[in-house]
Coordinates of C-alpha atoms in Angstrom, one line a residue:
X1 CA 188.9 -76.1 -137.5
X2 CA 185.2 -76.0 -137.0
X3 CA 185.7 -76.8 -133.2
X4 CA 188.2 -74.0 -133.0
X5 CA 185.5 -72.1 -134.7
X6 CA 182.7 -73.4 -132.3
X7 CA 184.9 -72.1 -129.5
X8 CA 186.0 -68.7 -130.9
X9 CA 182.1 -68.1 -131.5
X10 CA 181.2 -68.8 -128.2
X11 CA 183.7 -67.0 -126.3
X12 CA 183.2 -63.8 -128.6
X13 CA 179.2 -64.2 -128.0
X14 CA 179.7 -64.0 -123.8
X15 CA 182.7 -61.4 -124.3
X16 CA 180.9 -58.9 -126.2
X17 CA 177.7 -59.2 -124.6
X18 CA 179.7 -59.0 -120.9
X19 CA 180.7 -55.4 -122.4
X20 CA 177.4 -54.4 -123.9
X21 CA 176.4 -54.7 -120.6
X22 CA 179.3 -52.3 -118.8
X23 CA 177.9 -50.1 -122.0
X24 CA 174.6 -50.4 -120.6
X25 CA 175.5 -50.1 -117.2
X26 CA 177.6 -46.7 -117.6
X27 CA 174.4 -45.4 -119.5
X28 CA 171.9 -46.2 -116.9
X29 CA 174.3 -44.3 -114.2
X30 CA 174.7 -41.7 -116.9
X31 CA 170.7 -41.7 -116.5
X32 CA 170.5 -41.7 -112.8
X33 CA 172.7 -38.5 -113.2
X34 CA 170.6 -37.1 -115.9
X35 CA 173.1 -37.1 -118.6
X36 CA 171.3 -39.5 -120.7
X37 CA 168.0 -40.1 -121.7
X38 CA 165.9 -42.9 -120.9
X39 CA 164.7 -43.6 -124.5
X40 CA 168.2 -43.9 -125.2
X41 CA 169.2 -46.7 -122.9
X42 CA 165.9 -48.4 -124.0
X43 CA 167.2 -48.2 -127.8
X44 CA 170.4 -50.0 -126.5
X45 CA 168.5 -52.7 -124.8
X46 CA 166.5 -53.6 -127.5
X47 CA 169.9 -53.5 -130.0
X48 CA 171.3 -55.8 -127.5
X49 CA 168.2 -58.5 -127.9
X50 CA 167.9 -58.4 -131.1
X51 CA 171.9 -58.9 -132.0
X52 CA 172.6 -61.6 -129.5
X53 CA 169.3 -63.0 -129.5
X54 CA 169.9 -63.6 -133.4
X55 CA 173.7 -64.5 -132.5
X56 CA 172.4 -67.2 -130.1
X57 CA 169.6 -68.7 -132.8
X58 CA 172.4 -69.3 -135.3
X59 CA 174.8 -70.5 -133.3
X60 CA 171.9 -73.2 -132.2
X61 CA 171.6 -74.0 -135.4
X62 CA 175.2 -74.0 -136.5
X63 CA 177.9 -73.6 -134.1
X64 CA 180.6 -72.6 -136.6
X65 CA 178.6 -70.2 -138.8
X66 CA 181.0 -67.4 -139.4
X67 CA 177.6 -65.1 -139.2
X68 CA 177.7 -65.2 -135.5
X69 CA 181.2 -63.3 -135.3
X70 CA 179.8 -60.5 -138.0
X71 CA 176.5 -60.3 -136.0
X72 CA 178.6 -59.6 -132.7
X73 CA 181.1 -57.7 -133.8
X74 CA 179.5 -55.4 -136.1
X75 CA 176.5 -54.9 -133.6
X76 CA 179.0 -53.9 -130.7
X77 CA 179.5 -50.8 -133.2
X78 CA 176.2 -49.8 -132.3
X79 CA 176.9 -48.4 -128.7
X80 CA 180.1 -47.8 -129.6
X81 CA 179.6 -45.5 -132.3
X82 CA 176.6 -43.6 -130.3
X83 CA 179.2 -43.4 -127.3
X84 CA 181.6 -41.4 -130.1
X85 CA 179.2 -39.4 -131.4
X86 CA 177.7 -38.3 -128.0
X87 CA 180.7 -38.6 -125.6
X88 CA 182.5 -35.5 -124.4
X89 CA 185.2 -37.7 -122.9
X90 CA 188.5 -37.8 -124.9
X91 CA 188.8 -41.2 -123.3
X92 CA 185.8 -42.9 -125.3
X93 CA 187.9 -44.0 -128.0
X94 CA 189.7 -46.4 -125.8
X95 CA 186.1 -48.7 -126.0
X96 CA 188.1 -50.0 -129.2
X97 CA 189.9 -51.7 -127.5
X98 CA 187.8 -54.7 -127.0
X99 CA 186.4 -54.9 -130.5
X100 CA 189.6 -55.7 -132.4
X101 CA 190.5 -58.1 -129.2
X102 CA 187.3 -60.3 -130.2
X103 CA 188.2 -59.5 -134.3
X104 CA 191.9 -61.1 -133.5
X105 CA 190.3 -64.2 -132.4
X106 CA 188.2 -65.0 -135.2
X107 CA 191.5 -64.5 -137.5
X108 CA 189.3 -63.0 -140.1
X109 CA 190.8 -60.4 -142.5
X110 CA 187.8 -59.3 -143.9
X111 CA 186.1 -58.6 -140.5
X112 CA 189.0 -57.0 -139.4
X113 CA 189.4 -54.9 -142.2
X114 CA 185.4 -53.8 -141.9
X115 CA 185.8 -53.3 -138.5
X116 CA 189.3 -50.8 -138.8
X117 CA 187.6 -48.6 -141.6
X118 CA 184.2 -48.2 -139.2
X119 CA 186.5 -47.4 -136.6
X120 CA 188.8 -45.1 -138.1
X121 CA 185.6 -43.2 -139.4
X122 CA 184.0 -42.9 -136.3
X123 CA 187.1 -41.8 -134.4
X124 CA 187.6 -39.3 -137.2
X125 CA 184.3 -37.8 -136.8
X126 CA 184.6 -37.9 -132.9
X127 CA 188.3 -36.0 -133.1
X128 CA 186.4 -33.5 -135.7
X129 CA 183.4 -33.3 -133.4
X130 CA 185.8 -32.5 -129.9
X131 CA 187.9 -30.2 -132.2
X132 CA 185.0 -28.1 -132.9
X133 CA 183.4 -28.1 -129.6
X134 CA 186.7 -26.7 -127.9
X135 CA 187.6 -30.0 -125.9
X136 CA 190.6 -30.9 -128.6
X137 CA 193.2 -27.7 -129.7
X138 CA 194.5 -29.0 -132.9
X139 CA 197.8 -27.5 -131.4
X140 CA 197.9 -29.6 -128.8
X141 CA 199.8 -32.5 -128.3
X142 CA 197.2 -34.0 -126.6
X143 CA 195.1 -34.1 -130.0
X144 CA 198.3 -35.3 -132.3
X145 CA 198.6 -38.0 -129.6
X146 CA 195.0 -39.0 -129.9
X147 CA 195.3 -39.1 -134.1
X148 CA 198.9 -40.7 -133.8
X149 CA 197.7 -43.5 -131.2
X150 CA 194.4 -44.1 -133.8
X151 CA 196.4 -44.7 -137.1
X152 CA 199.1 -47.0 -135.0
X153 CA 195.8 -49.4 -133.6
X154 CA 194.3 -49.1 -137.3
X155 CA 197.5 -49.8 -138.9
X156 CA 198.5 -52.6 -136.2
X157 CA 195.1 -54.1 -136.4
X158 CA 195.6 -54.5 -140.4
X159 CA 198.9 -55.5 -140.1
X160 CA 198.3 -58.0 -137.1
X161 CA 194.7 -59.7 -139.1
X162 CA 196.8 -60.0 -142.2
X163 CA 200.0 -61.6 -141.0
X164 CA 197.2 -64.1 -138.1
X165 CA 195.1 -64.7 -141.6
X166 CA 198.2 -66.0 -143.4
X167 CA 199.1 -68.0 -140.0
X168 CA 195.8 -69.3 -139.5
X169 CA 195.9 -70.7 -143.7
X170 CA 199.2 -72.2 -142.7
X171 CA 198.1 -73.6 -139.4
X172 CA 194.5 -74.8 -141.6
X173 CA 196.7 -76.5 -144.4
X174 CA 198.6 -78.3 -141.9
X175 CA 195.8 -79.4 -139.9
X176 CA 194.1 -80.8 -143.2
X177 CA 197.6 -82.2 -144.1
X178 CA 197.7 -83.8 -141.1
X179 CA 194.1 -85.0 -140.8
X180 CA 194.3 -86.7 -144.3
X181 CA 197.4 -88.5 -143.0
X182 CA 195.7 -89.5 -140.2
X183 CA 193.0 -91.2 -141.8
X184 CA 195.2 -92.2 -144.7
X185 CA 196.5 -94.3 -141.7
X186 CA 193.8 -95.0 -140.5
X187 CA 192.3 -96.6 -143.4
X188 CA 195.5 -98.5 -144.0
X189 CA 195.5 -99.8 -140.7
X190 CA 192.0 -100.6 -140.8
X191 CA 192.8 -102.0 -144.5
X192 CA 195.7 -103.9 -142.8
X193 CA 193.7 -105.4 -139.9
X194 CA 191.0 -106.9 -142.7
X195 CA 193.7 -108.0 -144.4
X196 CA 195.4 -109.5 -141.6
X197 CA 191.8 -111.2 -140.2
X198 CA 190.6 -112.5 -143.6
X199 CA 194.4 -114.0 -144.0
X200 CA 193.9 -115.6 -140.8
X201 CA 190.7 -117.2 -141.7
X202 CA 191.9 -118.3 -145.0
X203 CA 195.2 -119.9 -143.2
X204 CA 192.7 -121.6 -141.2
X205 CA 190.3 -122.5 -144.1
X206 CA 193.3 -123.6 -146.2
X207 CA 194.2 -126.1 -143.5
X208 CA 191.0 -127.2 -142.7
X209 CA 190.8 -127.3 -146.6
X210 CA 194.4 -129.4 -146.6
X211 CA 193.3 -131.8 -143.7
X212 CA 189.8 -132.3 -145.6
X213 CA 191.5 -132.9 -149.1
X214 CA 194.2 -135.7 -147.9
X215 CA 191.2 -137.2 -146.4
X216 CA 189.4 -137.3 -149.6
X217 CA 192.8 -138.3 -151.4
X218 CA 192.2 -141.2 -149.3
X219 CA 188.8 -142.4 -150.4
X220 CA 189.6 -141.5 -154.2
X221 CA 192.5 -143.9 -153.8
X222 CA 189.7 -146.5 -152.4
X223 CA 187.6 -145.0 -155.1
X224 CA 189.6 -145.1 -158.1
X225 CA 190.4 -149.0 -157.3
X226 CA 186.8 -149.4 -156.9
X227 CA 186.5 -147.6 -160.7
X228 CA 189.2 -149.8 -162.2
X229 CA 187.2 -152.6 -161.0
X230 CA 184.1 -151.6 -162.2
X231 CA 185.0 -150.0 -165.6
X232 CA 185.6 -153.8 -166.9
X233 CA 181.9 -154.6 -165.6
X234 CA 180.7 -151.2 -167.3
X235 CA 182.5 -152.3 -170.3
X236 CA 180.2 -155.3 -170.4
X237 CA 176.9 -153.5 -169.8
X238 CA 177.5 -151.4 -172.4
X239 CA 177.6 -154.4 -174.8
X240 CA 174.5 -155.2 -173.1
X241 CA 173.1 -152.0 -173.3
X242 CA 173.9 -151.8 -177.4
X243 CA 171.9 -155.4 -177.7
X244 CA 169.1 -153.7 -175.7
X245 CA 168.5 -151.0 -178.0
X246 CA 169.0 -153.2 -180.7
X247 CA 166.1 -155.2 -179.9
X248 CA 163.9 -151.8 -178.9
X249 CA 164.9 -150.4 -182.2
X250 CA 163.2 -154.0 -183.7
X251 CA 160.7 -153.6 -182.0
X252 CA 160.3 -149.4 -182.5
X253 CA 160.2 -151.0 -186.0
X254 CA 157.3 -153.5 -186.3
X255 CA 155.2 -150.6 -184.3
X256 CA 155.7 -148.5 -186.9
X257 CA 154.6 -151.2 -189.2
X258 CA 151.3 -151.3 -186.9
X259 CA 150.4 -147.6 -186.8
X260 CA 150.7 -147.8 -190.8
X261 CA 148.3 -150.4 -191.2
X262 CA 146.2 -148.7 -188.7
X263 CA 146.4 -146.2 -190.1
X264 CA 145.5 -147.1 -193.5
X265 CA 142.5 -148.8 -191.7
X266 CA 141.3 -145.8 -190.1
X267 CA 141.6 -144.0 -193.6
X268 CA 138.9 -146.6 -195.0
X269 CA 136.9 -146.3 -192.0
X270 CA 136.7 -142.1 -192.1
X271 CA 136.1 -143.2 -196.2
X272 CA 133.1 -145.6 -195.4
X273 CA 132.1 -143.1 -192.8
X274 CA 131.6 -140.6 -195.5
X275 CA 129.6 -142.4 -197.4
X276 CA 127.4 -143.8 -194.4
X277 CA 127.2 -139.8 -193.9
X278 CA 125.9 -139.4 -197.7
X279 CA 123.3 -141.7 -197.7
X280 CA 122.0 -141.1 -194.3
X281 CA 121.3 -137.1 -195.6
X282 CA 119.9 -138.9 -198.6
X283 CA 117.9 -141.1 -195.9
X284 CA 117.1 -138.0 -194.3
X285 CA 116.1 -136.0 -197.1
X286 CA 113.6 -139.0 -197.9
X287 CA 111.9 -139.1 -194.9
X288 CA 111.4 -135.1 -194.9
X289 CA 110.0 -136.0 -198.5
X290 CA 107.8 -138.4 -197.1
X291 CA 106.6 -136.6 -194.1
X292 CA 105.4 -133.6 -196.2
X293 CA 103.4 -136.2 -198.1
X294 CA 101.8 -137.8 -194.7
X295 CA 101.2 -134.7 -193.8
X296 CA 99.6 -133.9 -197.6
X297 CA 97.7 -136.8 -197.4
X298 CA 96.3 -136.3 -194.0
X299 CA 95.3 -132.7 -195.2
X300 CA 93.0 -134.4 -197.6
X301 CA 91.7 -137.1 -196.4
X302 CA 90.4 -134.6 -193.7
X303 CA 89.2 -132.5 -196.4
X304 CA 87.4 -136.3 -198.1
X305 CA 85.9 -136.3 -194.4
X306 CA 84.5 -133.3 -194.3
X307 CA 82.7 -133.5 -197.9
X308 CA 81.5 -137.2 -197.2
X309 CA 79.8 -135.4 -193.8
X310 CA 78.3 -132.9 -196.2
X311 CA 77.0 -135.5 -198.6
X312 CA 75.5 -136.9 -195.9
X313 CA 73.7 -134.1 -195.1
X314 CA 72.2 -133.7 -198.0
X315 CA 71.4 -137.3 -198.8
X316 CA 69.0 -136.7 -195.4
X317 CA 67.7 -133.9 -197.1
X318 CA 66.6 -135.5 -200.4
X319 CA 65.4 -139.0 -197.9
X320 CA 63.1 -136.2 -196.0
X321 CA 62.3 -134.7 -199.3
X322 CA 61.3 -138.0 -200.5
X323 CA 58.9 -138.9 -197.6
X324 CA 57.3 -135.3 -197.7
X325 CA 56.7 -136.2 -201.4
X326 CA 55.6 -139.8 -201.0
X327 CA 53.1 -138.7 -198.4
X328 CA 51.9 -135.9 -200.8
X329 CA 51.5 -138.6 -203.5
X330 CA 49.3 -140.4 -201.2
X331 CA 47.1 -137.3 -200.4
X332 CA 47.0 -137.0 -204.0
X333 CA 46.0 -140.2 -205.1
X334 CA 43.2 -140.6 -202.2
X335 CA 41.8 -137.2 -203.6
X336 CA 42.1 -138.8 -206.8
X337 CA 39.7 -141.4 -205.7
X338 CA 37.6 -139.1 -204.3
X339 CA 37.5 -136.8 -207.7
X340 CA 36.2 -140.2 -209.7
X341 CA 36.6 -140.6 -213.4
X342 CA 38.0 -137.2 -213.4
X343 CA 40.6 -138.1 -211.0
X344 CA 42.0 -140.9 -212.5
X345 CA 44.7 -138.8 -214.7
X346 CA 45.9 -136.8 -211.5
X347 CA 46.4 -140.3 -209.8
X348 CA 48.3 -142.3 -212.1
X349 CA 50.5 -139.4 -212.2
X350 CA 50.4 -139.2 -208.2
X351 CA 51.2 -143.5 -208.2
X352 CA 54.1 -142.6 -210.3
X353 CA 55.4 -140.0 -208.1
X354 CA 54.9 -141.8 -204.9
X355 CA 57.0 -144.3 -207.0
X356 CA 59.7 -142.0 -207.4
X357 CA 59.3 -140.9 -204.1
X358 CA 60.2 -144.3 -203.2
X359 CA 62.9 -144.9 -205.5
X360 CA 64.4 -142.1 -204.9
X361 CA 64.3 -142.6 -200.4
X362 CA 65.9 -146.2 -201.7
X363 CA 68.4 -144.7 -203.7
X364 CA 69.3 -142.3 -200.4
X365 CA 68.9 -145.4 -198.4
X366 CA 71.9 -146.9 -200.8
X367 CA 73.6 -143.0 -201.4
X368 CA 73.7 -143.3 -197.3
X369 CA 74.9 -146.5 -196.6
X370 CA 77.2 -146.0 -199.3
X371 CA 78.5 -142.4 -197.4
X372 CA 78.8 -144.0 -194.2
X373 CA 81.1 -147.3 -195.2
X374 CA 83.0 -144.9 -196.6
X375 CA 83.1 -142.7 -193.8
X376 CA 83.9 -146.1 -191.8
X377 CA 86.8 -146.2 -194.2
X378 CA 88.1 -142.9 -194.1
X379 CA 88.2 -142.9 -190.2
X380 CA 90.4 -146.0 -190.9
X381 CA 92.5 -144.3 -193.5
X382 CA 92.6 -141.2 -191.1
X383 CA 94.1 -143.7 -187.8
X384 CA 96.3 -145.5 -190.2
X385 CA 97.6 -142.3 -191.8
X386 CA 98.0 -141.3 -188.0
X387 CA 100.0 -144.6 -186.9
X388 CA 102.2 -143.8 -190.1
X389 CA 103.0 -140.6 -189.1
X390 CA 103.7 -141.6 -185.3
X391 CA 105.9 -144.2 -187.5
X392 CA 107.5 -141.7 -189.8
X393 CA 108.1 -139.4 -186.5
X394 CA 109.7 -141.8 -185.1
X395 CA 112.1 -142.6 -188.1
X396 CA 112.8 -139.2 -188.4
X397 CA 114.1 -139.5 -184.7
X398 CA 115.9 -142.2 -185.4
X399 CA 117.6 -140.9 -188.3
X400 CA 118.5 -137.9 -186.7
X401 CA 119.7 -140.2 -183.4
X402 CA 121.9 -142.0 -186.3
X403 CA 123.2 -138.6 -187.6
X404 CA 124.6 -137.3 -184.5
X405 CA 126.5 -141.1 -183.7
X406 CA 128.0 -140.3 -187.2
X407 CA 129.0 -137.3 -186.2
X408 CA 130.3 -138.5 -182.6
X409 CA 132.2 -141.2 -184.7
X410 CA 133.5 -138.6 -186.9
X411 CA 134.7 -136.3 -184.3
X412 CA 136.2 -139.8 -182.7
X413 CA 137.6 -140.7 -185.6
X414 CA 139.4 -137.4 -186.7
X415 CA 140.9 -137.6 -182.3
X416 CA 142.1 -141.1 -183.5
X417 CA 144.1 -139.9 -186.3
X418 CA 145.6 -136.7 -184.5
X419 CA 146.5 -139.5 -181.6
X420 CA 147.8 -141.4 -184.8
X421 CA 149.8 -138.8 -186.2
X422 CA 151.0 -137.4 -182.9
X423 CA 151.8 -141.3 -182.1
X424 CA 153.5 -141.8 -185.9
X425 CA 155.6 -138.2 -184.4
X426 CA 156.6 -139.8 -181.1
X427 CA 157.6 -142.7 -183.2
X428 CA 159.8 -141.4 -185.4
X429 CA 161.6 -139.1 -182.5
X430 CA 161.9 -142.3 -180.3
X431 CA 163.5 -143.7 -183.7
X432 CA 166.0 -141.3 -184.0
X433 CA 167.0 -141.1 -180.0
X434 CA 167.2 -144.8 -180.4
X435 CA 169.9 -144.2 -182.9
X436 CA 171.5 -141.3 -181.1
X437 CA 171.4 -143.8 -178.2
X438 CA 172.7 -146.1 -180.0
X439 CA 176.0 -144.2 -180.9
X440 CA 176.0 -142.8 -177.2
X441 CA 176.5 -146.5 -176.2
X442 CA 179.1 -146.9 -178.7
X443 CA 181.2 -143.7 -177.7
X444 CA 180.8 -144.8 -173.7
X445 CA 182.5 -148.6 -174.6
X446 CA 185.4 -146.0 -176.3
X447 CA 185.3 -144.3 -172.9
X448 CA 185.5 -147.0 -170.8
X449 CA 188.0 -148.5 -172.4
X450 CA 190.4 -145.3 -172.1
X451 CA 189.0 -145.2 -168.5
X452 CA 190.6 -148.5 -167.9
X453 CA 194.0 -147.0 -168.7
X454 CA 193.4 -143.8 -166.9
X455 CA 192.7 -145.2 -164.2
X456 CA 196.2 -146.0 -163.4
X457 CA 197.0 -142.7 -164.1
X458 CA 194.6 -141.0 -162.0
X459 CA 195.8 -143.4 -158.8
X460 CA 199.7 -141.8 -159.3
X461 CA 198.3 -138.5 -159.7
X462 CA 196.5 -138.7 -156.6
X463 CA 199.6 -139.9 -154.5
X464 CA 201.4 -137.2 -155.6
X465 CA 198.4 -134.7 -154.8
X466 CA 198.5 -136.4 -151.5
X467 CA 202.0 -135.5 -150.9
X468 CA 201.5 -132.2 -152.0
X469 CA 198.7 -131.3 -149.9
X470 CA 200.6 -133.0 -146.7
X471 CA 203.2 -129.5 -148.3
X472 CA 200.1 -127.4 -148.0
X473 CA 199.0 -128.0 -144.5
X474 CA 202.6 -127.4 -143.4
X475 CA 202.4 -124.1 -145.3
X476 CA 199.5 -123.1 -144.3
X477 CA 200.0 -123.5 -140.4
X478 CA 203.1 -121.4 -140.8
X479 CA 200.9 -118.6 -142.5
X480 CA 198.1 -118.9 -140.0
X481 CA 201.2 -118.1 -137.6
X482 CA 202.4 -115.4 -139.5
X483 CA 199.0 -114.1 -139.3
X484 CA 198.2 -113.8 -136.1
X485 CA 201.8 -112.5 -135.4
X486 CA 200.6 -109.5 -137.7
X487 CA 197.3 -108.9 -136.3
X488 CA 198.9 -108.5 -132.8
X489 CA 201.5 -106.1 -134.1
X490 CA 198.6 -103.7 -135.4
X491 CA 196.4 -104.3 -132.4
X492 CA 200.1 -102.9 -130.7
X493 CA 199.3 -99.9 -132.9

């Protein structure tokens, strides 16, 4: 149908636009003979780009767009109706003619039925307009044959879209009918052929299939033999096999006896690891004990230093003192002599202070000796409290050196007992899929016994299968025939 419509479109674009142009044509000779105006025939040109220049876009755009017959059509009204309504001639009505010959090929009731009433309007206005003007007598005949002749083509044009619009839903029934049978067949054909290829294919599969299975018939005859043979050697492995994990299940045992010693070793060493730890703190709380007292001690023998210095000091003071006073004692006492009888009192008392004068220089003599052995001794004290505290550094290094090993053998120690436990884990799981092993082994000598009898079974069985498929390869030659017979008969059709 929409070719049909593609067609009708195109035919009623060139057919109404070949009479818009006799329209046109009769106008401009109406203008030569200055009947017409020019304005006018302009105003039909430009109606007739603008309709069949729209016409022409839709149809590019869709070729069975029923606006394309409504566009023509109704736009041909255009210089129709201005010919009615400005003609004189009693002929201008016949211009009808071609409008409902393009509406009967577009078999569309609608149109039709718009395009009838516009007519009949206009050609009532056009009879009323001629009857006024004096070119129509309403007695005439002439007129009754005008009004008889419009009502027939109105009525026929009614009567003639209804009865083509029930013909053309028959007609577009069928053709739909008919175009659904046609590719129902189609598809069934096409369904068919598939069919017909993919049975070919499998025909040939299955005897490819057929040839392929007696050949492996054949080895699992050779095979089974081989099986019967070997299930009595199996049988004896298996025996084998159980005294195997027999003596790995022994031996599984006397490891687990291990890691519980070792471990029970490892749990005195992290115990004598703790108290190694205890006592080196204690250790290491000493030392910082005995540091702070080096360092104490140190403090105030510096301090003993620094007032034995001072002593010093002063004990030159009192030996200068002592010489300025024994040399005043001697001034004294040779004044004395000098003064006579009356300076014998003033230098006895001048011997006795040059006396203490001395005594007391002797006594800073001692007081200064004294000072500086024991300044001799303190700078000993002071090195030795120096070596000791190089010494006690060092220990304190050493203990510190011995606290982190500790700690490395703890950290080693705690890795050896996850590995342990981990180790005790793997242990006890290789324990129980020795046991699960164990009753696997048992269940495959049950097997292998009942393979021994099924054996024999199996090698009838695959006779018989070996007959059966020699069936099957007949068979399926016949279908592949069969096939191929079919395929041809539908490439026939």
């Amino acid at each position: 149908m929409n070719k049909i419509t593609k067609e009708t479109n195109l035919t009623g674009f060139f057919f109404t636009l070949f009479m818009y142009l006799i329209i046109l044509v009769g106008y401009f000779m109406e203008v030569i003979r200055g009947n017409r105006t020019v304005g006018m025939l302009v105003f039909l040109g430009v109606c007739l780009l603008l309709i069949y220049g729209t016409s022409f876009f839709i149809y590019r755009k869709e070729k069975s767009s029923p606006k394309v017959s409504y566009i023509v059509i109704l736009g041909f009204l255009i210089p129709y109706g201005y010919t009615l309504l400005t003609s004189t001639s009693v002929l201008s009505f016949i211009y009808i003619a071609p409008l409902f010959i393009i509406s009967f090929m577009f078999f569309e009731m609608k149109l039709i039925s718009i395009l009838s009433v516009s007519v009949l309007l206009l050609n009532v206005f056009f009879v009323r307009r001629m009857t006024l003007l004096g070119i129509y007598n309403s007695q005439e005949t002439e007129l009754l044959s005008t009004i008889a002749l419009l009502v027939t083509v109105v009525v026929g044009s009614l009567l003639v879209g209804y009865y083509n619009k029930n013909l053309m839903d028959n007609m577009k029934k069928l053709l739909e009918d008919e175009q659904k049978r046609i590719k129902n067949k189609e598809t069934t054909a096409k369904e068919v052929h598939e069919f017909s290829s993919l049975l070919v294919e499998s025909a040939q599969e299955l005897t490819a299939s057929s040839e392929e299975a007696s050949s492996v018939a054949e080895e699992m005859s050779k095979t089974i033999e081989d099986i019967a043979n070997g299930v009595s050697d199996q049988a004896h492995d298996v025996q084998k096999g159980l005294q195997v994990v027999d003596e790995m299940g022994d031996l599984l045992n006397s490891d687990q006896k291990f890691m519980f010693t070792l471990n029970q070793d490892l749990e005195h060493i992290d115990k004598m690891k703790q108290e190694g730890t205890e006592v080196l703190q204690e250790l290491i709380r000493e030392t910082n004990t005995h540091n702070n007292a080096i360092i104490d001690i140190s403090e105030n023998i510096n301090l003993t230093q620094m007032s034995v210095e001072n002593i010093g000091k002063v004990v030159e003071l009192i030996t200068s003192i002592a010489e300025q006073t024994n040399l005043l004692a001697l001034n004294a006492a040779i004044e004395a002599a000098r003064a006579g009888e009356s300076g014998k009192g003033f230098a006895v008392v001048a011997d006795e202070v040059r006396k203490l004068a001395e005594e007391s220089k002797q006594s800073a003599n001692q007081i200064k000796e004294i000072i500086q052995t024991l300044t001799n001794n303190t700078t000993t004290v002071v090195e030795t409290m120096l070596d000791v505290k190089n010494i006690s550094e060092s220990q304190s290094a050493s203990v510190d050196k011995t606290h982190t090993r500790f700690m490395k053998i703890d950290d080693a120690v705690k890795k050896i007992q996850n590995s342990m436990e981990k180790l005790s884990h793997s242990s006890n799981v290789i324990v129980e899929k020795k046991n699960e092993i164990i009753e696997l082994m048992r269940n495959l000598s049950e097997v292998s016994e009942n393979n021994a009898s099924g054996t024999q079974e199996i090698s009838a069985s695959i006779e018989e299968q070996a007959a059966g498929i020699e069936q099957t390869a007949i068979t399926s030659e016949s279908l592949t025939n069969l096939a191929v017979q079919l395929e041809t008969a539908l490439n026939k059709l």
